[in-house]
Amino acid sequence: MKSHISIQDVNAFYGDHQALRNITVEIPQKQVTAIIGPSGCGKSTLLKCLNRLIDLTDGASVSGKIIVDGINVLNGSIDVTDVRRKMGLLPQKPNPLPMSIYDNIAYGPKLHGKPGKKEMDEIVEKYLKISGLWEEVKDRLKSPANKLSIGQQQRLCLARGLAVEPDIILCDEPTSALDPVSSQHIEQQLLKLKTNYTIVIVTHNIHQAMRLADYVIHLYLGELVEHGHANEVFENPKEERTRAYINGTFSIDLKIDSEANLKGKMCPFNFVYAKQALHNLEDGKILKIIVDDPTAVTEVPRGMEADGHKVLIVKEINKTDWEIVIQK
Amino acid sequence: MNIRKLKDAFAGRLMLAAALFSSLIVLLMAIILYLRSRPILEVKTLNDLLLGSIWMPFQGKFGFYPFIMGTLYVTLLAMVIAVPLSILSSIYLAEYAHENVRTKVLPVIDLLAGIPPVVYGVWGVLAVVPAISYIAPVIGNLGIPFLTVKGYSTGYSLLAGGIVLAIMVFPIIISISEQVLRAVPFDIKEASLSLGATRWQTIKHAVIRIAYPGIAAAIILGFSRAIGETMAVLMVVGNVPNIPSSVFDSAYPLTALIANNYGEMMSIPLYDSALLLAALILMLVILFFTVAARLILIRIERSMAYG
Ligand SMILES: Nc1ncnc2c1ncn2[C@@H]1O[C@H](COP(=O)(O)OP(=O)(O)OP(=O)(O)O)[C@@H](O)[C@H]1O
Ligand SMILES: [Mg+2]
């Protein structure tokens, strides 16, 4: 595994708030690296450090080194436009520029040189084809980009990023605003692109990470919890927190056999009701309960484990309510 | 319970009445101005009035052309000075300035909008007019079109009016454009920068594209402010009814004409009527620009709503 981006001892602050702590990790070349972790753990911040978009945030500061092709990206005296050019960015929400489809793709190449009309036509066609959008838009290249569907806009953003000929593609939850079909489309493009590009993708979706990633980085509260080859991390995480995170996100797919709403019930009655509900189930079946009593959040799982049941998930679902999933 | 409902209904009616009243006043003003300027409109053709360039009330000659041109020239000159400077300032404030700078500078700029025009006028007389009379001979002899001096310049000139007006218009254009620029979604800047554009390229090619209707509206609002401004202008512009051919010439805008003469020598036939016609012309011009600004603002809101 050849390293492409070497992140060394990176700390990032927003004012006094530390968003990244001593991150040291290597990102492999021409592979897909997924950054996973719960909301607010610093995934986007790490991505923004790579292309220095974090400079745009007032009060943000970064220390450490990020070496790409022998150059420290975080060095204040380098030309950031060169750094950013090397890294195409695919954002969470497609952000077409306020111009035509054609001009969106042509925007980058125009900044960095003045290709002639014919050359530009070729560039536009080439990258629209790579991103799988050409067939859909070839007859209306001059129409405004924001008239495309969201999924098409995202592929346009991909094509636009590729047109400046980067080596690296950074994606920040690139499919979270898309419908399943468009998401799949983007995923397929990324898989094709990894033969030529180093891809870093931030994702909330563990399944997506499993489908795409060769390498995984797990962040938690600004710290690097675990990193390694995807199959190792997913099948046999070294860290308990990684296991919990992966299981926690899996929960969405658990087959819930029975549900009980125990809101408004105090301890120990909620425990009693939960036990009763569980009593009616066969072994191995899964019960989900909703509680809003703060003590229940810790006491019910503890009691259930003591009774020999397995607690799969304890999750805050909104300000007052918690969800507890128990397997008999 | 019923009292609350009653109060509610009453408050609603009251506000409706207030709204109607203020729009009614504008209408009434226009009607009265029209009625009072009827006498002169009955004896002279509109052509004579609007395009005649001789203003000799004693001989019954009322040509408004020099005044209309005076108004347009002084306003245009003010805009030529104000627009580039204030747009560059607003770009600096919105895109380059640090938060600390912005939060300190913007209130000062807003303060500038609150200074009474007469203070600007005095400042113009004390600072701008002498400075112009000082530089006029130097520049005036270079033979640059619109910058020539015939004889000598007192400094009371189109240029003095333009500069003073420009400074009065600054705060309007700066604060609106700054808001418009800052409302441009961060996404757009991110997209452009991540493609390796510099900040300036980003502003020039992407940000301005989104902000330009808003900036246009700011300019139009500044324009209607400038065109209606009276006191500061009449103090520095010289008030000679000729058609200026150089920025060092004096001019005589419509507003100054009305303010200087209304209430005096009213025994001259048609004089009163002529001045009120001047007011009507001014009002129509301003109305035109205000409506245009409104329409543009509506268009911006639409384009934002429909993306
Ligand atoms: N502009 C900012 N100013 C201050 N704090 C910020 C700013 N942006 C992010 N943070 C904080 O830094 C931490 C990391 O944020 P970041 O956006 O990197 O999280 P994330 O992992 O991308 O989360 P999500 O999955 O929700 O996108 C969070 O605690 C967040 O509140
Ligand atoms: Mg994020």
XYZ file of C-alpha atoms and ligand atoms in Angstrom:
667
model
C 0.000 0.000 0.000
C 1.532 3.240 -1.160
C 0.656 6.321 0.844
C -0.554 9.396 -1.000
C -1.559 11.771 1.766
C 0.353 11.697 4.998
C -1.452 13.336 7.901
C 0.910 14.018 10.794
C -0.136 15.183 14.216
C -2.936 17.425 12.996
C -4.863 19.491 15.520
C -7.694 21.772 14.454
C -9.474 24.429 16.470
C -12.558 26.546 15.943
C -11.744 29.328 18.389
C -11.285 27.454 21.666
C -13.123 24.361 20.552
C -10.775 21.593 19.483
C -12.304 19.695 16.583
C -9.358 17.401 15.764
C -6.817 15.961 18.225
C -3.424 14.661 17.182
C -4.573 12.945 14.045
C -1.826 10.886 12.430
C -2.752 8.607 9.550
C -1.704 7.712 6.037
C -4.197 7.747 3.182
C -3.370 5.153 0.519
C -2.933 6.023 -3.111
C -5.543 5.054 -5.712
C -7.829 3.498 -3.161
C -11.037 4.565 -1.521
C -10.589 5.698 2.050
C -13.762 6.136 4.074
C -13.869 8.441 7.080
C -16.616 7.287 9.423
C -17.796 8.471 12.793
C -20.788 10.044 14.516
C -22.017 13.543 13.754
C -19.718 16.309 14.973
C -16.652 14.089 15.315
C -14.583 16.170 12.909
C -14.937 14.312 9.601
C -15.712 17.387 7.547
C -13.066 19.324 9.414
C -10.429 16.780 8.441
C -11.519 16.982 4.818
C -11.398 20.774 4.897
C -7.876 20.639 6.284
C -6.792 18.593 3.288
C -7.851 21.208 0.749
C -7.424 24.150 3.115
C -11.056 25.222 2.746
C -10.886 25.564 6.510
C -9.069 28.852 5.867
C -12.458 30.332 5.033
C -13.766 29.854 8.547
C -13.031 32.855 10.724
C -11.250 31.809 13.879
C -10.228 28.343 12.708
C -6.625 27.252 13.118
C -4.781 24.075 12.220
C -1.407 22.751 13.306
C 0.599 19.730 12.211
C 1.540 18.562 8.756
C -0.320 17.151 5.811
C 2.118 16.003 3.164
C 0.853 15.511 -0.389
C 3.421 14.825 -3.107
C 6.193 16.047 -0.852
C 4.518 19.380 -0.088
C 3.101 20.332 3.275
C -0.398 21.522 2.484
C -0.707 23.306 5.814
C 2.362 25.424 5.170
C 1.129 29.013 5.121
C 3.410 30.131 2.319
C 2.406 27.652 -0.376
C -0.071 28.577 -3.107
C -3.397 27.172 -1.928
C -4.880 27.310 -5.399
C -2.367 24.623 -6.453
C -3.341 22.472 -3.492
C -7.047 22.791 -4.179
C -6.578 22.041 -7.828
C -5.045 18.737 -6.908
C -8.146 17.756 -4.973
C -11.573 17.678 -6.538
C -14.326 18.268 -3.998
C -17.697 16.604 -4.066
C -19.879 18.293 -1.449
C -22.788 17.003 0.562
C -25.286 19.124 -1.302
C -24.601 19.663 -4.988
C -23.410 23.226 -5.519
C -23.547 24.036 -9.225
C -22.178 27.442 -10.119
C -24.782 29.954 -11.332
C -24.130 29.316 -15.005
C -24.809 26.794 -17.754
C -23.895 23.114 -17.606
C -21.132 23.721 -20.129
C -19.722 26.693 -18.243
C -19.720 24.765 -14.994
C -17.309 22.236 -16.442
C -15.345 24.898 -18.313
C -14.947 27.040 -15.197
C -11.922 25.221 -13.778
C -9.974 24.703 -17.026
C -10.527 28.389 -17.870
C -8.979 29.447 -14.576
C -5.853 27.458 -15.154
C -5.204 28.049 -18.817
C -7.028 29.211 -21.860
C -8.052 26.197 -23.893
C -9.513 27.017 -27.287
C -13.171 26.476 -28.120
C -12.658 23.077 -29.684
C -10.375 21.874 -26.928
C -12.885 23.054 -24.343
C -15.716 21.205 -26.084
C -13.633 18.052 -25.832
C -12.880 18.613 -22.161
C -16.553 19.151 -21.370
C -17.595 16.040 -23.261
C -14.844 13.910 -21.751
C -15.647 14.695 -18.133
C -19.390 14.598 -18.572
C -18.898 11.110 -19.990
C -16.674 10.054 -17.098
C -19.279 11.181 -14.603
C -21.991 9.429 -16.567
C -23.998 12.534 -17.357
C -23.223 13.079 -21.007
C -26.105 11.144 -22.503
C -28.616 12.986 -20.346
C -27.424 16.516 -21.026
C -25.636 16.564 -24.369
C -28.536 18.358 -26.042
C -28.847 21.100 -23.472
C -25.336 22.027 -22.481
C -26.237 25.707 -22.536
C -29.135 25.474 -20.111
C -28.664 26.550 -16.492
C -27.058 23.931 -14.291
C -29.497 24.441 -11.447
C -32.347 23.168 -13.626
C -30.904 19.652 -13.454
C -32.200 17.158 -10.932
C -30.268 16.932 -7.674
C -28.691 13.640 -8.674
C -27.649 15.055 -12.033
C -26.285 18.147 -10.330
C -24.121 15.957 -8.127
C -22.694 14.158 -11.149
C -22.112 17.565 -12.733
C -20.144 18.589 -9.635
C -18.105 15.426 -9.976
C -17.367 16.182 -13.630
C -16.515 19.772 -12.789
C -14.083 18.666 -10.104
C -12.442 16.159 -12.431
C -12.023 18.724 -15.191
C -9.209 20.477 -13.324
C -7.355 17.150 -13.415
C -6.901 16.443 -9.723
C -5.154 13.371 -8.305
C -7.414 13.191 -5.320
C -11.186 13.311 -4.969
C -12.611 14.431 -1.643
C -16.265 13.634 -0.991
C -18.198 14.881 2.012
C -21.263 12.679 2.335
C -21.732 12.906 -1.420
C -24.930 10.913 -1.565
C -26.746 12.031 1.550
C -28.939 14.466 -0.388
C -29.640 12.010 -3.190
C -32.292 9.417 -3.878
C -31.184 5.763 -3.837
C -30.835 5.485 -7.603
C -28.724 8.609 -7.910
C -26.654 7.508 -4.914
C -25.937 4.239 -6.597
C -24.975 6.085 -9.732
C -22.443 8.208 -7.866
C -21.078 5.177 -6.042
C -20.548 3.379 -9.320
C -18.688 6.344 -10.758
C -16.461 6.511 -7.693
C -15.642 2.822 -7.911
C -14.644 3.271 -11.542
C -12.568 6.317 -10.721
C -10.483 4.684 -8.062
C -8.157 3.144 -10.623
C -6.928 6.642 -11.430
C -7.635 8.690 -8.350
C -7.109 8.607 -4.627
C -10.578 8.951 -3.154
C -11.444 10.100 0.353
C -15.095 9.819 1.257
C -16.820 10.960 4.418
C -19.938 8.959 5.015
C -22.598 8.343 7.617
C -23.673 5.241 5.866
C -21.765 2.162 7.014
C -23.133 0.123 4.137
C -21.810 2.658 1.710
C -18.425 2.559 3.426
C -18.450 -1.228 3.157
C -19.353 -1.129 -0.504
C -16.750 1.442 -1.441
C -13.898 1.553 1.001
C -10.538 -0.170 0.862
C -9.362 1.673 3.904
C -11.306 3.044 6.866
C -10.633 5.823 9.343
C -12.882 6.015 12.386
C -13.036 9.334 14.221
C -14.767 9.924 17.516
C -14.985 13.316 19.229
C -12.047 14.613 17.229
C -9.816 11.643 17.975
C -8.624 8.931 15.673
C -10.076 5.748 17.156
C -9.060 3.236 14.578
C -7.814 2.979 11.046
C -6.977 0.061 8.845
C -8.035 -2.034 5.884
C -11.749 -2.045 5.406
C -12.333 -5.752 5.863
C -10.333 -5.826 9.090
C -12.071 -2.808 10.551
C -15.552 -3.927 9.582
C -15.224 -7.589 10.421
C -12.954 -7.453 13.355
C -12.566 -3.995 14.830
C -9.805 -3.713 17.388
C -11.574 -1.003 19.307
C -14.792 -1.417 21.258
C -15.927 2.063 20.177
C -15.624 1.119 16.532
C -17.636 -2.025 17.122
C -20.300 -0.040 18.924
C -20.456 2.533 16.159
C -20.759 -0.066 13.439
C -23.413 -1.994 15.366
C -25.224 1.205 16.260
C -25.604 2.231 12.656
C -26.640 -1.268 11.727
C -29.566 -1.035 14.092
C -31.678 0.592 11.440
C -31.839 -2.773 9.757
C -32.618 -4.850 12.820
C -35.886 -6.638 12.563
C -37.911 -5.360 15.480
C -40.412 -7.993 16.615
C -42.195 -5.952 19.210
C -42.322 -2.386 20.340
C -43.351 -0.774 23.587
C -43.771 2.888 24.261
C -42.928 3.495 27.909
C -42.904 7.266 27.821
C -44.230 8.882 30.955
C -43.542 5.754 33.038
C -41.175 6.205 35.953
C -38.520 3.818 37.240
C -38.940 1.050 38.151
C -42.292 0.677 36.352
C -40.815 1.106 32.907
C -38.442 -1.736 33.729
C -41.315 -3.896 34.841
C -43.324 -3.160 31.704
C -40.306 -3.861 29.552
C -39.763 -7.188 31.267
C -43.363 -8.081 30.749
C -43.203 -7.227 27.055
C -40.079 -9.313 26.728
C -41.680 -12.164 28.595
C -44.256 -12.515 25.838
C -41.589 -12.921 23.171
C -39.725 -16.023 22.098
C -36.014 -16.324 22.674
C -33.901 -14.402 20.198
C -36.692 -11.992 19.291
C -36.078 -8.305 19.464
C -37.949 -5.706 21.476
C -37.672 -1.977 21.060
C -38.753 0.340 23.844
C -38.957 4.097 23.989
C -38.351 5.814 27.332
C -38.164 9.414 28.408
C -37.035 8.977 31.993
C -33.309 9.775 32.307
C -32.669 7.124 34.948
C -34.280 4.464 32.757
C -31.659 5.111 30.093
C -28.974 3.609 32.291
C -31.030 1.425 34.635
C -33.166 -0.482 32.140
C -30.228 -1.755 30.050
C -28.318 -2.651 33.222
C -31.290 -4.595 34.606
C -31.866 -6.351 31.296
C -28.253 -7.448 31.034
C -28.443 -8.664 34.622
C -31.456 -10.760 33.595
C -29.391 -12.318 30.815
C -30.901 -10.453 27.842
C -28.739 -8.711 25.307
C -28.946 -4.938 24.929
C -28.193 -4.062 21.320
C -28.690 -0.325 21.149
C -29.218 2.606 23.442
C -29.761 5.675 21.353
C -31.015 9.195 21.907
C -33.683 9.802 19.307
C -34.663 13.321 20.270
C -34.289 15.764 23.158
C -36.369 13.771 25.611
C -36.707 10.278 24.214
C -34.333 7.337 24.097
C -34.621 4.118 22.203
C -33.439 0.867 23.736
C -33.315 -2.314 21.699
C -33.141 -5.598 23.555
C -32.778 -9.152 22.344
C -34.244 -11.854 24.533
C -62.295 37.537 25.461
C -64.503 39.802 23.361
C -62.467 42.828 24.264
C -59.387 41.102 22.955
C -61.116 40.334 19.674
C -62.337 43.891 19.475
C -58.848 45.216 20.063
C -57.504 42.937 17.399
C -60.056 44.085 14.850
C -59.465 47.679 15.813
C -55.686 47.393 15.497
C -56.087 45.794 12.083
C -58.332 48.590 10.847
C -56.021 51.216 12.259
C -53.017 49.829 10.471
C -54.925 49.530 7.230
C -55.988 53.145 7.585
C -52.412 54.238 8.236
C -51.163 52.371 5.208
C -53.899 53.812 2.997
C -53.296 57.285 4.348
C -49.613 57.324 3.481
C -50.143 56.072 -0.043
C -53.008 58.507 -0.434
C -50.724 61.391 0.467
C -48.369 60.567 -2.390
C -51.308 60.482 -4.765
C -52.703 63.733 -3.403
C -49.339 65.411 -3.795
C -49.100 64.363 -7.405
C -52.651 65.550 -8.110
C -52.132 68.898 -6.424
C -48.831 69.441 -8.214
C -50.555 68.674 -11.475
C -53.483 70.999 -10.798
C -51.194 73.811 -9.749
C -48.972 73.434 -12.792
C -51.979 73.329 -15.156
C -51.863 77.107 -15.855
C -48.412 76.879 -17.424
C -49.198 73.621 -19.207
C -52.211 75.349 -20.812
C -50.258 78.209 -22.342
C -46.983 76.469 -23.234
C -46.306 73.274 -25.071
C -44.582 70.494 -23.210
C -41.882 70.666 -25.826
C -41.126 74.336 -25.054
C -41.057 73.670 -21.358
C -38.935 70.543 -21.328
C -36.545 71.410 -24.124
C -36.408 75.207 -23.921
C -33.148 76.401 -22.474
C -33.955 79.995 -21.615
C -35.098 80.716 -18.088
C -36.340 84.298 -17.838
C -39.433 84.369 -15.709
C -39.850 88.169 -16.149
C -40.178 87.714 -19.867
C -42.329 84.675 -19.482
C -39.651 82.261 -20.670
C -39.602 79.041 -18.754
C -37.196 76.553 -20.261
C -36.542 73.641 -17.933
C -33.894 72.005 -20.036
C -30.861 73.408 -18.129
C -32.393 72.333 -14.835
C -33.291 68.861 -15.999
C -29.796 68.482 -17.394
C -28.348 69.942 -14.204
C -30.187 67.346 -12.164
C -29.189 64.488 -14.434
C -25.564 65.559 -14.751
C -24.958 66.098 -11.082
C -26.640 62.806 -10.253
C -24.766 60.922 -12.931
C -21.459 62.379 -11.857
C -22.210 61.421 -8.276
C -22.998 57.879 -9.384
C -19.860 57.674 -11.520
C -17.838 58.494 -8.421
C -19.908 56.535 -5.900
C -20.658 53.273 -7.702
C -17.160 51.890 -8.273
C -15.866 53.040 -4.908
C -18.789 51.804 -2.881
C -18.995 48.469 -4.687
C -15.304 47.861 -4.124
C -15.760 48.783 -0.457
C -18.683 46.442 -0.093
C -16.727 43.620 -1.733
C -13.872 44.274 0.642
C -16.172 44.317 3.651
C -18.138 41.249 2.649
C -15.363 39.051 1.290
C -11.974 40.147 2.564
C -12.348 42.045 5.825
C -11.960 40.195 9.070
C -15.081 39.882 11.214
C -13.633 42.465 13.644
C -13.105 45.045 10.932
C -16.519 44.472 9.449
C -18.396 44.816 12.713
C -16.589 48.082 13.430
C -16.783 49.657 9.989
C -20.411 48.898 9.115
C -21.944 50.903 11.988
C -19.772 53.868 11.052
C -21.006 53.648 7.487
C -24.580 53.506 8.690
C -23.860 56.553 10.809
C -22.774 58.362 7.660
C -26.306 57.871 6.350
C -27.722 59.694 9.357
C -25.769 62.951 9.042
C -28.066 65.814 7.973
C -27.549 66.991 4.388
C -26.839 70.539 5.480
C -23.747 69.301 7.306
C -22.508 67.697 4.101
C -23.264 71.008 2.373
C -21.189 73.000 4.842
C -18.385 70.499 4.541
C -18.624 70.835 0.760
C -18.380 74.618 0.945
C -15.468 74.550 3.379
C -13.452 71.674 1.943
C -14.544 70.510 -1.493
C -15.215 73.868 -3.165
C -11.824 75.416 -2.263
C -10.033 72.232 -3.259
C -11.729 72.314 -6.652
C -10.994 75.983 -7.279
C -7.396 75.094 -6.455
C -7.048 72.177 -8.857
C -9.333 73.542 -11.597
C -6.705 75.757 -13.310
C -4.216 72.875 -13.349
C -6.493 70.232 -14.800
C -8.625 72.662 -16.787
C -5.749 73.594 -19.084
C -4.896 70.061 -20.093
C -7.687 70.103 -22.631
C -9.352 66.874 -21.539
C -12.998 66.758 -22.655
C -15.477 67.477 -19.835
C -12.579 68.687 -17.695
C -11.967 72.089 -19.275
C -12.252 75.435 -17.524
C -13.628 78.499 -19.312
C -12.111 81.584 -17.683
C -11.756 80.519 -14.113
C -13.677 78.260 -11.734
C -14.943 79.402 -8.363
C -15.089 75.791 -7.271
C -18.891 75.946 -7.011
C -19.421 73.392 -9.688
C -20.929 70.196 -10.968
C -17.884 68.395 -9.595
C -18.384 69.774 -6.080
C -22.030 68.708 -6.194
C -21.057 65.307 -7.566
C -18.490 64.663 -4.859
C -20.741 65.733 -1.995
C -23.641 63.705 -3.368
C -21.402 60.698 -3.953
C -20.385 60.705 -0.319
C -24.019 60.922 0.729
C -24.866 57.950 -1.475
C -21.959 55.769 -0.309
C -23.614 54.382 2.818
C -26.749 53.314 0.943
C -24.913 51.409 -1.767
C -22.280 49.983 0.552
C -24.587 48.626 3.199
C -27.096 47.097 0.783
C -24.440 45.585 -1.494
C -22.570 44.227 1.467
C -25.704 42.436 2.641
C -26.407 41.118 -0.820
C -22.851 39.829 -1.203
C -22.901 38.168 2.162
C -26.179 36.472 1.326
C -24.517 34.641 -1.570
C -24.510 30.993 -0.473
C -21.235 29.768 0.935
C -21.573 26.700 -1.322
C -20.900 28.784 -4.385
C -17.681 30.204 -3.025
C -16.657 26.759 -1.863
C -17.286 25.329 -5.321
C -15.212 27.969 -7.028
C -12.346 27.933 -4.526
C -12.126 24.159 -4.523
C -11.496 24.288 -8.263
C -8.401 26.325 -7.551
C -9.826 29.793 -8.168
C -8.358 32.679 -6.215
C -10.626 34.788 -4.070
C -10.786 37.518 -6.657
C -11.594 35.065 -9.453
C -14.300 33.620 -7.260
C -15.840 37.019 -6.677
C -15.524 38.129 -10.273
C -16.849 34.987 -11.942
C -19.217 33.438 -9.420
C -20.247 35.685 -6.533
C -21.035 38.782 -8.570
C -23.175 36.726 -10.908
C -25.529 35.947 -8.077
C -25.286 39.303 -6.368
C -25.645 41.599 -9.343
C -29.428 42.087 -9.292
C -29.179 43.082 -5.632
C -26.296 45.401 -6.296
C -28.264 46.917 -9.181
C -31.128 47.606 -6.804
C -28.722 49.228 -4.346
C -27.431 51.466 -7.111
C -30.939 52.464 -8.132
C -31.843 53.318 -4.554
C -28.675 55.393 -4.320
C -29.638 57.075 -7.574
C -33.058 58.095 -6.370
C -31.531 59.409 -3.170
C -29.025 61.465 -5.156
C -31.545 62.814 -7.627
C -33.823 64.129 -4.896
C -31.133 65.556 -2.659
C -31.495 69.325 -2.352
C -29.765 71.126 0.444
C -26.221 69.788 0.160
C -26.253 70.189 -3.602
C -27.600 73.688 -3.792
C -24.911 74.858 -1.378
C -22.041 73.771 -3.606
C -23.256 73.507 -7.173
C -23.209 77.182 -8.123
C -26.851 77.561 -9.188
C -26.377 79.102 -12.628
C -29.014 78.027 -15.144
C -26.805 76.932 -18.007
C -26.149 73.567 -19.517
C -22.809 72.475 -18.103
C -20.221 71.292 -20.601
C -17.481 70.558 -18.084
C -17.454 69.274 -14.533
C -15.937 72.603 -13.483
C -19.009 74.510 -14.739
C -21.789 75.505 -12.420
C -25.132 73.778 -12.708
C -28.644 74.298 -11.406
C -30.602 71.154 -10.537
C -34.401 71.106 -10.263
C -34.322 70.628 -6.516
C -32.176 73.715 -6.044
C -34.430 75.711 -8.375
C -37.487 74.940 -6.295
C -35.823 75.427 -2.926
C -34.164 78.711 -3.887
C -37.158 80.358 -5.515
C -40.387 79.068 -4.148
C -42.122 81.760 -2.112
C -40.261 84.644 -3.696
C -41.332 86.895 -6.553
C -44.561 85.031 -6.737
C -46.221 87.999 -8.423
C -44.592 87.090 -11.716
C -47.261 85.425 -13.838
C -46.959 81.660 -14.146
C -43.873 81.597 -11.917
C -45.586 79.662 -9.169
C -47.006 77.280 -11.701
C -43.578 76.782 -13.306
C -41.938 75.876 -10.010
C -44.647 73.389 -9.202
C -44.202 71.841 -12.620
C -40.510 71.480 -11.764
C -41.559 69.642 -8.607
C -43.885 67.409 -10.618
C -41.143 66.543 -13.112
C -38.794 65.719 -10.260
C -41.378 63.584 -8.575
C -42.100 61.623 -11.727
C -38.416 60.969 -12.335
C -37.928 59.754 -8.778
C -41.083 57.677 -8.928
C -39.803 56.043 -12.072
C -36.553 55.024 -10.423
C -38.196 53.833 -7.224
C -40.590 51.635 -9.146
C -37.710 50.255 -11.183
C -35.822 49.439 -7.983
C -38.891 47.700 -6.577
C -39.326 45.601 -9.695
C -35.713 44.521 -9.598
C -35.969 43.589 -5.932
C -39.037 41.498 -6.664
C -37.147 39.740 -9.411
C -34.310 38.913 -7.031
C -36.699 37.432 -4.516
C -38.278 35.345 -7.251
C -34.985 34.048 -8.526
C -33.989 33.165 -4.989
C -37.248 31.356 -4.374
C -37.050 29.310 -7.548
C -33.288 28.864 -7.445
N -17.461 26.884 11.673
C -17.396 26.299 12.884
N -17.278 27.050 13.999
C -17.221 26.467 15.217
N -17.272 25.150 15.425
C -17.394 24.337 14.366
C -17.458 24.884 13.038
N -17.586 23.847 12.169
C -17.587 22.722 12.929
N -17.458 23.016 14.243
C -17.401 22.054 15.349
O -16.332 21.181 15.138
C -16.710 19.839 15.406
C -16.488 18.964 14.191
O -17.341 19.391 13.161
P -17.410 18.699 11.751
O -18.263 19.543 10.868
O -16.042 18.395 11.286
O -18.161 17.343 12.112
P -18.628 16.164 11.173
O -17.964 14.951 11.674
O -18.417 16.518 9.753
O -20.165 16.080 11.505
P -21.386 15.732 10.516
O -21.339 14.257 10.355
O -22.578 16.157 11.282
O -21.180 16.470 9.248
C -18.162 19.886 15.860
O -18.189 19.827 17.256
C -18.654 21.216 15.374
O -19.591 21.741 16.276
Mg -19.763 16.956 8.095
